[in-house]
C-alpha atoms as a PDB file:
ATOM      1  CA  MET A   1       0.012   0.003   0.003  1.00  0.00           C
ATOM      2  CA  SER A   2       1.403   3.388  -0.941  1.00  0.00           C
ATOM      3  CA  GLU A   3       1.855   6.276   1.451  1.00  0.00           C
ATOM      4  CA  ASN A   4      -0.734   9.002   1.397  1.00  0.00           C
ATOM      5  CA  PRO A   5       0.328  12.049  -0.654  1.00  0.00           C
ATOM      6  CA  ARG A   6       0.294  14.441   2.204  1.00  0.00           C
ATOM      7  CA  ARG A   7       2.800  12.339   4.250  1.00  0.00           C
ATOM      8  CA  GLN A   8       4.958  11.798   1.169  1.00  0.00           C
ATOM      9  CA  SER A   9       5.207  15.430   0.374  1.00  0.00           C
ATOM     10  CA  LEU A  10       6.309  16.127   3.983  1.00  0.00           C
ATOM     11  CA  ARG A  11       8.991  13.419   3.612  1.00  0.00           C
ATOM     12  CA  ASP A  12      10.131  14.858   0.306  1.00  0.00           C
ATOM     13  CA  LEU A  13      10.487  18.305   1.897  1.00  0.00           C
ATOM     14  CA  TYR A  14      12.360  16.813   4.790  1.00  0.00           C
ATOM     15  CA  ALA A  15      14.769  15.197   2.400  1.00  0.00           C
ATOM     16  CA  GLU A  16      15.364  18.421   0.617  1.00  0.00           C
ATOM     17  CA  LEU A  17      15.976  20.313   3.882  1.00  0.00           C
ATOM     18  CA  GLU A  18      18.553  17.563   4.863  1.00  0.00           C
ATOM     19  CA  HIS A  19      20.591  18.297   1.725  1.00  0.00           C
ATOM     20  CA  LEU A  20      20.561  22.138   2.115  1.00  0.00           C
ATOM     21  CA  GLU A  21      23.966  23.566   1.870  1.00  0.00           C
ATOM     22  CA  SER A  22      24.163  27.205   3.045  1.00  0.00           C
ATOM     23  CA  GLU A  23      26.779  29.475   4.646  1.00  0.00           C
ATOM     24  CA  ASP A  24      24.152  31.520   6.393  1.00  0.00           C
ATOM     25  CA  HIS A  25      23.587  30.499   9.949  1.00  0.00           C
ATOM     26  CA  ASP A  26      20.062  31.725  10.023  1.00  0.00           C
ATOM     27  CA  THR A  27      19.120  29.728   6.943  1.00  0.00           C
ATOM     28  CA  ARG A  28      20.574  26.432   8.494  1.00  0.00           C
ATOM     29  CA  ALA A  29      18.870  27.173  11.699  1.00  0.00           C
ATOM     30  CA  THR A  30      15.435  27.655   9.913  1.00  0.00           C
ATOM     31  CA  ALA A  31      16.049  24.436   7.936  1.00  0.00           C
ATOM     32  CA  GLN A  32      16.716  22.521  11.190  1.00  0.00           C
ATOM     33  CA  GLU A  33      13.733  23.906  12.860  1.00  0.00           C
ATOM     34  CA  MET A  34      11.581  22.969   9.945  1.00  0.00           C
ATOM     35  CA  ARG A  35      13.151  19.490   9.868  1.00  0.00           C
ATOM     36  CA  ASP A  36      12.300  19.059  13.497  1.00  0.00           C
ATOM     37  CA  TYR A  37       8.728  20.221  13.131  1.00  0.00           C
ATOM     38  CA  LEU A  38       8.220  18.046   9.921  1.00  0.00           C
ATOM     39  CA  GLN A  39       9.517  15.069  11.774  1.00  0.00           C
ATOM     40  CA  GLN A  40       7.007  15.544  14.446  1.00  0.00           C
ATOM     41  CA  ALA A  41       4.258  16.037  11.972  1.00  0.00           C
ATOM     42  CA  ILE A  42       5.237  12.941  10.135  1.00  0.00           C
ATOM     43  CA  ASP A  43       5.473  10.779  13.192  1.00  0.00           C
ATOM     44  CA  THR A  44       2.370  11.893  14.822  1.00  0.00           C
ATOM     45  CA  ASP A  45       0.195  13.030  11.921  1.00  0.00           C
ATOM     46  CA  GLU A  46      -0.748  16.076  14.011  1.00  0.00           C
ATOM     47  CA  HIS A  47       0.019  19.786  13.920  1.00  0.00           C
ATOM     48  CA  HIS A  48      -0.847  20.140  10.264  1.00  0.00           C
ATOM     49  CA  SER A  49      -2.811  23.521  10.655  1.00  0.00           C
ATOM     50  CA  THR A  50       0.255  25.166  12.231  1.00  0.00           C
ATOM     51  CA  LEU A  51       2.562  23.339   9.948  1.00  0.00           C
ATOM     52  CA  ALA A  52       0.988  24.967   6.945  1.00  0.00           C
ATOM     53  CA  GLU A  53       1.393  28.419   8.454  1.00  0.00           C
ATOM     54  CA  ARG A  54       5.104  27.638   9.155  1.00  0.00           C
ATOM     55  CA  LEU A  55       5.652  26.338   5.631  1.00  0.00           C
ATOM     56  CA  GLU A  56       4.116  29.400   4.207  1.00  0.00           C
ATOM     57  CA  ALA A  57       6.528  31.584   6.170  1.00  0.00           C
ATOM     58  CA  ALA A  58       9.473  29.447   5.253  1.00  0.00           C
ATOM     59  CA  PHE A  59       8.570  29.481   1.559  1.00  0.00           C
ATOM     60  CA  THR A  60       9.421  33.193   1.510  1.00  0.00           C
ATOM     61  CA  ARG A  61      12.742  32.614   3.160  1.00  0.00           C
ATOM     62  CA  PHE A  62      13.875  29.885   0.688  1.00  0.00           C
ATOM     63  CA  GLU A  63      12.221  31.014  -2.550  1.00  0.00           C
ATOM     64  CA  VAL A  64      14.990  33.040  -4.039  1.00  0.00           C
ATOM     65  CA  ASP A  65      18.151  31.273  -2.907  1.00  0.00           C
ATOM     66  CA  HIS A  66      16.903  27.643  -2.695  1.00  0.00           C
ATOM     67  CA  PRO A  67      14.145  27.160  -5.445  1.00  0.00           C
ATOM     68  CA  LYS A  68      14.141  23.282  -5.075  1.00  0.00           C
ATOM     69  CA  ILE A  69      13.260  23.684  -1.353  1.00  0.00           C
ATOM     70  CA  ALA A  70      10.678  26.399  -2.081  1.00  0.00           C
ATOM     71  CA  ALA A  71       9.142  23.937  -4.612  1.00  0.00           C
ATOM     72  CA  ALA A  72       9.054  21.128  -2.142  1.00  0.00           C
ATOM     73  CA  ILE A  73       7.468  23.605   0.429  1.00  0.00           C
ATOM     74  CA  ARG A  74       4.814  24.610  -2.090  1.00  0.00           C
ATOM     75  CA  SER A  75       4.003  20.986  -2.929  1.00  0.00           C
ATOM     76  CA  ALA A  76       3.628  20.214   0.852  1.00  0.00           C
ATOM     77  CA  VAL A  77       1.347  23.213   1.276  1.00  0.00           C
ATOM     78  CA  ASP A  78      -0.710  22.111  -1.594  1.00  0.00           C
ATOM     79  CA  GLN A  79      -1.110  18.733  -0.222  1.00  0.00           C
ATOM     80  CA  LEU A  80      -2.090  19.966   3.132  1.00  0.00           C
ATOM     81  CA  SER A  81      -4.654  22.213   1.551  1.00  0.00           C
ATOM     82  CA  ALA A  82      -5.974  19.414  -0.655  1.00  0.00           C
ATOM     83  CA  SER A  83      -6.553  17.314   2.486  1.00  0.00           C
ATOM     84  CA  GLY A  84      -8.511  20.139   4.147  1.00  0.00           C
ATOM     85  CA  VAL A  85      -5.790  21.520   6.516  1.00  0.00           C
END
């Protein structure tokens, strides 16, 4: 049985954040914070309403310098929206 699209998009975003290479301390800290929050959401399948808000905020931070991460964030937000979150 395949994993639901919402959880898969969160895992995909987590993987992108794991591979982030940045010299900027704040960017690395934001990525780590997002990974921690994503892992909690993946493990417990909870906190999706606040997760969507956090992802929207992170999107603007990563949009210019890290377009692959921004695309993964957008995909995760779209999946959360599609699932009614």
